[in-house]
Amino acid sequence: MVEVKKVISVVVRALEVLTQAGEAKAVDHGRSASGWSDYSGNDLEAARAVQEALITMPAESYLALMWLIAKDNPQLGEPFLKDLTTFVAHSIPDGDRFGRSGLEYWVRHWAKRDGSSREAAFLFGKSFATHQRFYREQVDVRLNAWLTVAKGRVEEVIDVHYCDYRDAA
């Protein structure tokens, strides 16, 4: 089993390889892929396999993974945050309980680990315990489930195309 950081670095590197080959939009996804390779010289083939996994995974899982990748890029990350927040709002009971901005606060927190229950209570009302319970029992559980699906799809590609990378991890 590969940890989330390694999965993110594989996806980022695959997007970089596709961009260099002219097969994807040129986007700066960050530095988390530095030094990564499939070690066989078949980076383009492996990158295409990662892209196929991204395209075929459920939308909510794709958004959760891409929000983690793009969270520090204001231009790229904000659309992923907005879309992921919408998915969360429609998938949990009473998703807009604290308004859309309150839910967005917790979706942002999930990836960035900024903010707190006390701050959320101050900003959006209710008690800090209510916010804490809402995040832990609703938002965090749902986003982690979606990320697990995304991680599983990328791990399948890693098992086929990146055995050297997996062994090195």
mmCIF file of C-alpha atoms in Angstrom:
data_model
loop_
_atom_site.group_PDB
_atom_site.id
_atom_site.type_symbol
_atom_site.label_atom_id
_atom_site.label_comp_id
_atom_site.label_asym_id
_atom_site.label_seq_id
_atom_site.Cartn_x
_atom_site.Cartn_y
_atom_site.Cartn_z
ATOM 1 C CA MET A 1 0.000 0.000 0.000
ATOM 2 C CA VAL A 2 1.342 3.384 -1.044
ATOM 3 C CA GLU A 3 0.861 6.471 1.112
ATOM 4 C CA VAL A 4 -1.139 9.451 -0.158
ATOM 5 C CA LYS A 5 1.931 11.673 -0.628
ATOM 6 C CA LYS A 6 3.469 9.123 -2.981
ATOM 7 C CA VAL A 7 0.220 8.825 -4.950
ATOM 8 C CA ILE A 8 0.088 12.606 -5.267
ATOM 9 C CA SER A 9 3.685 12.717 -6.499
ATOM 10 C CA VAL A 10 2.905 10.052 -9.124
ATOM 11 C CA VAL A 11 -0.114 12.007 -10.382
ATOM 12 C CA VAL A 12 1.767 15.312 -10.441
ATOM 13 C CA ARG A 13 4.666 13.769 -12.341
ATOM 14 C CA ALA A 14 2.315 12.090 -14.804
ATOM 15 C CA LEU A 15 0.637 15.434 -15.513
ATOM 16 C CA GLU A 16 4.054 17.036 -15.992
ATOM 17 C CA VAL A 17 5.121 14.300 -18.433
ATOM 18 C CA LEU A 18 1.890 14.694 -20.398
ATOM 19 C CA THR A 19 2.376 18.457 -20.486
ATOM 20 C CA GLN A 20 5.941 18.089 -21.744
ATOM 21 C CA ALA A 21 4.740 15.701 -24.441
ATOM 22 C CA GLY A 22 2.096 18.224 -25.488
ATOM 23 C CA GLU A 23 -0.765 15.930 -24.488
ATOM 24 C CA ALA A 24 -2.111 17.970 -21.584
ATOM 25 C CA LYS A 25 -2.644 21.589 -20.709
ATOM 26 C CA ALA A 26 0.461 23.225 -19.306
ATOM 27 C CA VAL A 27 -0.324 23.692 -15.625
ATOM 28 C CA ASP A 28 2.060 24.049 -12.725
ATOM 29 C CA HIS A 29 0.890 21.414 -10.258
ATOM 30 C CA GLY A 30 3.627 22.000 -7.721
ATOM 31 C CA ARG A 31 6.966 20.586 -6.762
ATOM 32 C CA SER A 32 5.832 17.345 -5.147
ATOM 33 C CA ALA A 33 7.021 15.257 -8.111
ATOM 34 C CA SER A 34 10.650 16.318 -8.170
ATOM 35 C CA GLY A 35 13.000 13.448 -8.941
ATOM 36 C CA TRP A 36 10.199 11.012 -9.701
ATOM 37 C CA SER A 37 10.325 8.579 -12.611
ATOM 38 C CA ASP A 38 9.032 5.125 -13.406
ATOM 39 C CA TYR A 39 12.738 4.153 -13.693
ATOM 40 C CA SER A 40 12.200 2.323 -16.963
ATOM 41 C CA GLY A 41 12.241 5.153 -19.475
ATOM 42 C CA ASN A 42 8.556 4.589 -20.239
ATOM 43 C CA ASP A 43 7.338 7.709 -18.459
ATOM 44 C CA LEU A 44 4.909 8.690 -21.217
ATOM 45 C CA GLU A 45 3.210 5.290 -21.271
ATOM 46 C CA ALA A 46 2.933 5.301 -17.489
ATOM 47 C CA ALA A 47 1.656 8.892 -17.482
ATOM 48 C CA ARG A 48 -1.066 7.932 -19.953
ATOM 49 C CA ALA A 49 -2.081 5.091 -17.653
ATOM 50 C CA VAL A 50 -2.327 7.528 -14.725
ATOM 51 C CA GLN A 51 -4.392 9.885 -16.885
ATOM 52 C CA GLU A 52 -6.735 7.019 -17.792
ATOM 53 C CA ALA A 53 -7.156 6.196 -14.099
ATOM 54 C CA LEU A 54 -7.983 9.841 -13.367
ATOM 55 C CA ILE A 55 -10.513 10.030 -16.179
ATOM 56 C CA THR A 56 -12.305 6.821 -15.205
ATOM 57 C CA MET A 57 -12.538 7.347 -11.450
ATOM 58 C CA PRO A 58 -15.737 8.773 -9.940
ATOM 59 C CA ALA A 59 -15.925 12.567 -10.178
ATOM 60 C CA GLU A 60 -15.982 13.076 -6.416
ATOM 61 C CA SER A 61 -12.833 10.977 -5.984
ATOM 62 C CA TYR A 62 -11.086 12.850 -8.778
ATOM 63 C CA LEU A 63 -12.010 16.185 -7.192
ATOM 64 C CA ALA A 64 -10.781 15.085 -3.750
ATOM 65 C CA LEU A 65 -7.422 14.006 -5.164
ATOM 66 C CA MET A 66 -7.024 17.078 -7.351
ATOM 67 C CA TRP A 67 -7.960 19.398 -4.471
ATOM 68 C CA LEU A 68 -5.110 17.879 -2.440
ATOM 69 C CA ILE A 69 -2.763 18.396 -5.386
ATOM 70 C CA ALA A 70 -3.861 21.951 -6.208
ATOM 71 C CA LYS A 71 -4.648 23.255 -2.720
ATOM 72 C CA ASP A 72 -1.710 25.685 -2.726
ATOM 73 C CA ASN A 73 -2.343 27.028 -6.219
ATOM 74 C CA PRO A 74 -4.974 29.796 -5.977
ATOM 75 C CA GLN A 75 -5.698 29.815 -9.698
ATOM 76 C CA LEU A 76 -6.045 26.053 -10.103
ATOM 77 C CA GLY A 77 -7.122 25.048 -6.594
ATOM 78 C CA GLU A 78 -10.113 27.323 -6.142
ATOM 79 C CA PRO A 79 -12.267 25.653 -8.857
ATOM 80 C CA PHE A 80 -11.507 22.214 -7.403
ATOM 81 C CA LEU A 81 -12.445 23.489 -3.936
ATOM 82 C CA LYS A 82 -15.747 24.928 -5.167
ATOM 83 C CA ASP A 83 -16.704 21.784 -7.092
ATOM 84 C CA LEU A 84 -15.695 19.456 -4.268
ATOM 85 C CA THR A 85 -17.684 21.551 -1.787
ATOM 86 C CA THR A 86 -20.741 21.175 -4.002
ATOM 87 C CA PHE A 87 -20.321 17.391 -4.082
ATOM 88 C CA VAL A 88 -19.973 17.292 -0.291
ATOM 89 C CA ALA A 89 -23.039 19.502 0.163
ATOM 90 C CA HIS A 90 -25.153 17.100 -1.872
ATOM 91 C CA SER A 91 -23.778 13.917 -0.352
ATOM 92 C CA ILE A 92 -24.134 14.485 3.377
ATOM 93 C CA PRO A 93 -27.314 15.138 5.327
ATOM 94 C CA ASP A 94 -27.768 18.820 6.046
ATOM 95 C CA GLY A 95 -24.639 19.659 4.022
ATOM 96 C CA ASP A 96 -25.367 23.374 3.933
ATOM 97 C CA ARG A 97 -26.031 23.523 7.659
ATOM 98 C CA PHE A 98 -23.530 26.367 8.121
ATOM 99 C CA GLY A 99 -24.040 27.828 4.657
ATOM 100 C CA ARG A 100 -21.936 27.067 1.628
ATOM 101 C CA SER A 101 -19.049 29.153 2.936
ATOM 102 C CA GLY A 102 -19.141 27.217 6.226
ATOM 103 C CA LEU A 103 -18.923 23.924 4.371
ATOM 104 C CA GLU A 104 -16.174 25.284 2.138
ATOM 105 C CA TYR A 105 -14.288 26.231 5.306
ATOM 106 C CA TRP A 106 -14.235 22.550 6.337
ATOM 107 C CA VAL A 107 -13.392 21.224 2.868
ATOM 108 C CA ARG A 108 -10.440 23.645 2.804
ATOM 109 C CA HIS A 109 -9.468 22.523 6.314
ATOM 110 C CA TRP A 110 -9.480 18.872 5.202
ATOM 111 C CA ALA A 111 -6.649 19.499 2.742
ATOM 112 C CA LYS A 112 -4.763 22.356 4.351
ATOM 113 C CA ARG A 113 -5.338 21.676 8.070
ATOM 114 C CA ASP A 114 -5.861 25.362 8.743
ATOM 115 C CA GLY A 115 -8.591 26.822 10.929
ATOM 116 C CA SER A 116 -10.302 25.324 13.952
ATOM 117 C CA SER A 117 -13.686 24.453 15.382
ATOM 118 C CA ARG A 118 -13.570 27.545 17.573
ATOM 119 C CA GLU A 119 -12.873 29.801 14.611
ATOM 120 C CA ALA A 120 -15.673 28.136 12.614
ATOM 121 C CA ALA A 121 -18.068 28.648 15.533
ATOM 122 C CA PHE A 122 -17.152 32.318 15.647
ATOM 123 C CA LEU A 123 -17.536 32.735 11.876
ATOM 124 C CA PHE A 124 -20.614 30.607 11.210
ATOM 125 C CA GLY A 125 -22.463 30.293 14.521
ATOM 126 C CA LYS A 126 -23.273 27.286 16.743
ATOM 127 C CA SER A 127 -20.812 25.859 19.255
ATOM 128 C CA PHE A 128 -17.299 24.657 18.557
ATOM 129 C CA ALA A 129 -18.366 21.137 19.579
ATOM 130 C CA THR A 130 -21.109 21.202 16.936
ATOM 131 C CA HIS A 131 -18.615 22.228 14.272
ATOM 132 C CA GLN A 132 -16.083 19.685 15.425
ATOM 133 C CA ARG A 133 -18.653 16.885 15.330
ATOM 134 C CA PHE A 134 -19.936 18.022 11.911
ATOM 135 C CA TYR A 135 -16.428 17.989 10.468
ATOM 136 C CA ARG A 136 -15.303 14.706 12.013
ATOM 137 C CA GLU A 137 -18.517 12.739 11.480
ATOM 138 C CA GLN A 138 -19.626 14.133 8.130
ATOM 139 C CA VAL A 139 -17.062 16.049 6.072
ATOM 140 C CA ASP A 140 -13.838 14.258 7.014
ATOM 141 C CA VAL A 141 -15.376 10.794 6.674
ATOM 142 C CA ARG A 142 -16.843 11.535 3.248
ATOM 143 C CA LEU A 143 -13.717 13.175 1.821
ATOM 144 C CA ASN A 144 -11.446 10.428 3.139
ATOM 145 C CA ALA A 145 -13.705 7.788 1.560
ATOM 146 C CA TRP A 146 -13.512 9.532 -1.803
ATOM 147 C CA LEU A 147 -9.752 9.924 -1.489
ATOM 148 C CA THR A 148 -9.421 6.220 -0.699
ATOM 149 C CA VAL A 149 -11.182 5.361 -3.965
ATOM 150 C CA ALA A 150 -8.904 7.729 -5.913
ATOM 151 C CA LYS A 151 -5.825 6.372 -4.177
ATOM 152 C CA GLY A 152 -6.885 2.815 -5.000
ATOM 153 C CA ARG A 153 -7.270 3.622 -8.686
ATOM 154 C CA VAL A 154 -3.828 5.228 -8.876
ATOM 155 C CA GLU A 155 -2.278 2.383 -6.856
ATOM 156 C CA GLU A 156 -3.494 -0.053 -9.520
ATOM 157 C CA VAL A 157 -1.442 1.891 -12.071
ATOM 158 C CA ILE A 158 1.525 2.035 -9.718
ATOM 159 C CA ASP A 159 1.389 -1.753 -9.336
ATOM 160 C CA VAL A 160 1.501 -2.239 -13.114
ATOM 161 C CA HIS A 161 3.806 0.556 -14.285
ATOM 162 C CA TYR A 162 5.878 1.549 -11.301
ATOM 163 C CA CYS A 163 7.071 -1.616 -9.611
ATOM 164 C CA ASP A 164 10.549 -0.089 -9.146
ATOM 165 C CA TYR A 165 8.994 3.049 -7.677
ATOM 166 C CA ARG A 166 6.804 0.983 -5.353
ATOM 167 C CA ASP A 167 9.768 -1.086 -4.211
ATOM 168 C CA ALA A 168 11.810 2.066 -3.591
ATOM 169 C CA ALA A 169 9.025 3.499 -1.416
#
